[in-house]
Amino acid sequence: MRFLKCASICLGLSALIASAYVVKKGDTLWDISGEFLNNPFAWPDLWENNRHIEDPHWIYPGDSIYLGEGIKDDGYRLPKTKPCEAAIADSNLPKNIKAVGCDERDARNGDFENMLGNLRDKDKKQKKKKAADAYFYQKRPEPKIFNGYYQILAPEIYTLDSIKKDKRYFSIQSGEKKVPIIHIPESEVVVGIGRKTDANVKKGDLIEILDARAIEVPTNNSKSYDNFALVRLSGYAKITAVGDTLSRAKIVQSFREIKIDHSKARLKQPLNILNVSSYTPVPEAKIEEMAMIRYTMDPMLIIGSYAYILVDKGAKQGYNTGDAIAIWSEDKTDAGLPPRLLGRGVIARASDNESTVLVREIYSNSRRIEIGHKVSVTHQTNLVQ
């Protein structure tokens, strides 16, 4: 009796093994159905008979696939035929005329499969192919020679009397509980403007925070000094609350250290940024008619590229905002020797009789730009009309 049970079990296992297929690398249910069932579209039936496969699109080498009863993996494969080849010939058709789908030249032969699409890839997460690196060389547009950023940050020079009488300026003090040495963005300040002092002020208005210091500028003969006020933009603040005579504001941008003890404030001023289209060369300049450097904005430092200097000529003498300039060192050992070219720059801001120059290029490491050196206009700016 026990022998009969063992024999029946062995026969069942052999039958199961005979109808099973072990997955190899690269196999899919689509391919297996096509090979063993002669119909790749039967892969859903194959999946139904193998409940251990969770995802029909992901089978792995070594998995056992039950192919169904009567399928033997003995090396014999049923011949793959087209459906029309197994069909009974239609006697009603004329000779040499095949049924639709049986002619290899018939363009509709694969319509059914094309409409179904690639079922093996259905529901799979498609991998995005990385595009090949491509490099495109484009011609850059002609740069503007004058940058409006320099104009915004250019220092302003005022006489002490004029800045005291200028009603655009008002006081500024720290609004922090513990006053910091240097104020940074997000710091609170209190400005001396309100509804009673300016009826147009409102929440959201921008305030210019200006570093204002008294400076002594040598005169042309260098034997005495003139007193001026040097004003430079340090940052912007936005009004968050308006009172009668005072308003609270929060610093939103800083360009340099904001030290409240040396600061003044004013409402953001409209600035006509220059739009330079081209330059007209100035063929020559006389030494005696050149401007002279009277002051450097950082007197304790060496004048280098992107430093600001003050010269003693302005718009009335032909030194206009945007003009290109050259900086010269006069050789006094011999009047016949030409001056040395030390560098070049651009006039960032010009008043009637003074100009603020931004140094752009330095040509000598051994000869420094100093107070007293000459400045000439080399190119006059042409503005876009």
PDB file of N, CA, C and O in Angstrom, residues 170 191 193-207 239 241-247 267:
ATOM      1  N   PHE A 170      16.994 112.302   6.417  1.00  0.00           N
ATOM      2  CA  PHE A 170      16.444 112.265   7.772  1.00  0.00           C
ATOM      3  C   PHE A 170      17.248 111.273   8.597  1.00  0.00           C
ATOM      4  O   PHE A 170      18.095 110.533   8.082  1.00  0.00           O
ATOM      5  N   VAL A 191      13.489 105.151  11.418  1.00  0.00           N
ATOM      6  CA  VAL A 191      13.854 106.304  10.595  1.00  0.00           C
ATOM      7  C   VAL A 191      12.974 107.493  10.948  1.00  0.00           C
ATOM      8  O   VAL A 191      11.819 107.340  11.373  1.00  0.00           O
ATOM      9  N   ILE A 193      10.956 109.675   9.734  1.00  0.00           N
ATOM     10  CA  ILE A 193       9.945 110.124   8.783  1.00  0.00           C
ATOM     11  C   ILE A 193       8.614 109.499   9.176  1.00  0.00           C
ATOM     12  O   ILE A 193       8.561 108.367   9.652  1.00  0.00           O
ATOM     13  N   GLY A 194       7.539 110.265   9.041  1.00  0.00           N
ATOM     14  CA  GLY A 194       6.211 109.766   9.399  1.00  0.00           C
ATOM     15  C   GLY A 194       5.130 110.524   8.642  1.00  0.00           C
ATOM     16  O   GLY A 194       5.399 111.313   7.735  1.00  0.00           O
ATOM     17  N   ARG A 195       3.902 110.281   9.058  1.00  0.00           N
ATOM     18  CA  ARG A 195       2.774 110.902   8.346  1.00  0.00           C
ATOM     19  C   ARG A 195       2.775 112.420   8.461  1.00  0.00           C
ATOM     20  O   ARG A 195       2.339 113.128   7.547  1.00  0.00           O
ATOM     21  N   LYS A 196       3.251 112.945   9.605  1.00  0.00           N
ATOM     22  CA  LYS A 196       3.240 114.392   9.793  1.00  0.00           C
ATOM     23  C   LYS A 196       4.396 115.078   9.068  1.00  0.00           C
ATOM     24  O   LYS A 196       4.302 116.277   8.770  1.00  0.00           O
ATOM     25  N   THR A 197       5.467 114.355   8.815  1.00  0.00           N
ATOM     26  CA  THR A 197       6.607 114.955   8.113  1.00  0.00           C
ATOM     27  C   THR A 197       6.529 114.743   6.604  1.00  0.00           C
ATOM     28  O   THR A 197       7.081 115.528   5.839  1.00  0.00           O
ATOM     29  N   ASP A 198       5.852 113.669   6.184  1.00  0.00           N
ATOM     30  CA  ASP A 198       5.678 113.385   4.761  1.00  0.00           C
ATOM     31  C   ASP A 198       4.359 112.643   4.599  1.00  0.00           C
ATOM     32  O   ASP A 198       4.246 111.464   4.960  1.00  0.00           O
ATOM     33  N   ALA A 199       3.389 113.330   4.059  1.00  0.00           N
ATOM     34  CA  ALA A 199       2.052 112.743   3.945  1.00  0.00           C
ATOM     35  C   ALA A 199       1.999 111.581   2.974  1.00  0.00           C
ATOM     36  O   ALA A 199       1.061 110.771   3.005  1.00  0.00           O
ATOM     37  N   ASN A 200       2.995 111.457   2.092  1.00  0.00           N
ATOM     38  CA  ASN A 200       2.976 110.406   1.073  1.00  0.00           C
ATOM     39  C   ASN A 200       3.657 109.114   1.508  1.00  0.00           C
ATOM     40  O   ASN A 200       3.591 108.111   0.800  1.00  0.00           O
ATOM     41  N   VAL A 201       4.325 109.140   2.655  1.00  0.00           N
ATOM     42  CA  VAL A 201       5.038 107.944   3.084  1.00  0.00           C
ATOM     43  C   VAL A 201       4.035 106.852   3.445  1.00  0.00           C
ATOM     44  O   VAL A 201       2.967 107.114   4.007  1.00  0.00           O
ATOM     45  N   LYS A 202       4.379 105.612   3.119  1.00  0.00           N
ATOM     46  CA  LYS A 202       3.467 104.493   3.379  1.00  0.00           C
ATOM     47  C   LYS A 202       4.272 103.224   3.630  1.00  0.00           C
ATOM     48  O   LYS A 202       5.478 103.144   3.333  1.00  0.00           O
ATOM     49  N   LYS A 203       3.591 102.250   4.154  1.00  0.00           N
ATOM     50  CA  LYS A 203       4.195 100.947   4.420  1.00  0.00           C
ATOM     51  C   LYS A 203       4.634 100.310   3.103  1.00  0.00           C
ATOM     52  O   LYS A 203       3.901 100.306   2.122  1.00  0.00           O
ATOM     53  N   GLY A 204       5.857  99.781   3.095  1.00  0.00           N
ATOM     54  CA  GLY A 204       6.402  99.149   1.898  1.00  0.00           C
ATOM     55  C   GLY A 204       7.367 100.032   1.131  1.00  0.00           C
ATOM     56  O   GLY A 204       8.062  99.529   0.230  1.00  0.00           O
ATOM     57  N   ASP A 205       7.426 101.332   1.447  1.00  0.00           N
ATOM     58  CA  ASP A 205       8.375 102.226   0.767  1.00  0.00           C
ATOM     59  C   ASP A 205       9.805 101.809   1.081  1.00  0.00           C
ATOM     60  O   ASP A 205      10.116 101.367   2.199  1.00  0.00           O
ATOM     61  N   LEU A 206      10.682 101.973   0.101  1.00  0.00           N
ATOM     62  CA  LEU A 206      12.092 101.643   0.297  1.00  0.00           C
ATOM     63  C   LEU A 206      12.853 102.857   0.793  1.00  0.00           C
ATOM     64  O   LEU A 206      12.622 103.985   0.346  1.00  0.00           O
ATOM     65  N   ILE A 207      13.773 102.597   1.712  1.00  0.00           N
ATOM     66  CA  ILE A 207      14.618 103.632   2.295  1.00  0.00           C
ATOM     67  C   ILE A 207      16.065 103.357   1.902  1.00  0.00           C
ATOM     68  O   ILE A 207      16.531 102.225   1.980  1.00  0.00           O
ATOM     69  N   ILE A 239       9.992  99.986   4.821  1.00  0.00           N
ATOM     70  CA  ILE A 239       9.162 100.455   5.933  1.00  0.00           C
ATOM     71  C   ILE A 239       8.107  99.398   6.253  1.00  0.00           C
ATOM     72  O   ILE A 239       7.379  98.935   5.374  1.00  0.00           O
ATOM     73  N   ALA A 241       6.144  99.803   9.358  1.00  0.00           N
ATOM     74  CA  ALA A 241       5.093 100.464  10.153  1.00  0.00           C
ATOM     75  C   ALA A 241       5.350 101.963  10.118  1.00  0.00           C
ATOM     76  O   ALA A 241       6.495 102.414  10.242  1.00  0.00           O
ATOM     77  N   VAL A 242       4.292 102.749   9.960  1.00  0.00           N
ATOM     78  CA  VAL A 242       4.414 104.209   9.841  1.00  0.00           C
ATOM     79  C   VAL A 242       3.764 104.868  11.046  1.00  0.00           C
ATOM     80  O   VAL A 242       2.619 104.548  11.408  1.00  0.00           O
ATOM     81  N   GLY A 243       4.502 105.785  11.661  1.00  0.00           N
ATOM     82  CA  GLY A 243       3.969 106.562  12.779  1.00  0.00           C
ATOM     83  C   GLY A 243       3.803 108.026  12.394  1.00  0.00           C
ATOM     84  O   GLY A 243       3.808 108.378  11.201  1.00  0.00           O
ATOM     85  N   ASP A 244       3.651 108.884  13.411  1.00  0.00           N
ATOM     86  CA  ASP A 244       3.479 110.306  13.135  1.00  0.00           C
ATOM     87  C   ASP A 244       4.777 110.953  12.677  1.00  0.00           C
ATOM     88  O   ASP A 244       4.813 111.659  11.667  1.00  0.00           O
ATOM     89  N   THR A 245       5.846 110.713  13.439  1.00  0.00           N
ATOM     90  CA  THR A 245       7.134 111.317  13.093  1.00  0.00           C
ATOM     91  C   THR A 245       8.231 110.280  12.892  1.00  0.00           C
ATOM     92  O   THR A 245       9.310 110.625  12.415  1.00  0.00           O
ATOM     93  N   LEU A 246       7.964 109.039  13.272  1.00  0.00           N
ATOM     94  CA  LEU A 246       8.943 107.965  13.116  1.00  0.00           C
ATOM     95  C   LEU A 246       8.292 106.773  12.411  1.00  0.00           C
ATOM     96  O   LEU A 246       7.084 106.598  12.445  1.00  0.00           O
ATOM     97  N   SER A 247       9.136 105.964  11.802  1.00  0.00           N
ATOM     98  CA  SER A 247       8.662 104.745  11.145  1.00  0.00           C
ATOM     99  C   SER A 247       9.661 103.628  11.397  1.00  0.00           C
ATOM    100  O   SER A 247      10.869 103.862  11.516  1.00  0.00           O
ATOM    101  N   LEU A 267      14.303 108.560   1.349  1.00  0.00           N
ATOM    102  CA  LEU A 267      13.476 107.700   0.506  1.00  0.00           C
ATOM    103  C   LEU A 267      14.227 107.375  -0.783  1.00  0.00           C
ATOM    104  O   LEU A 267      15.005 108.203  -1.280  1.00  0.00           O
TER     105      LEU A 267
END
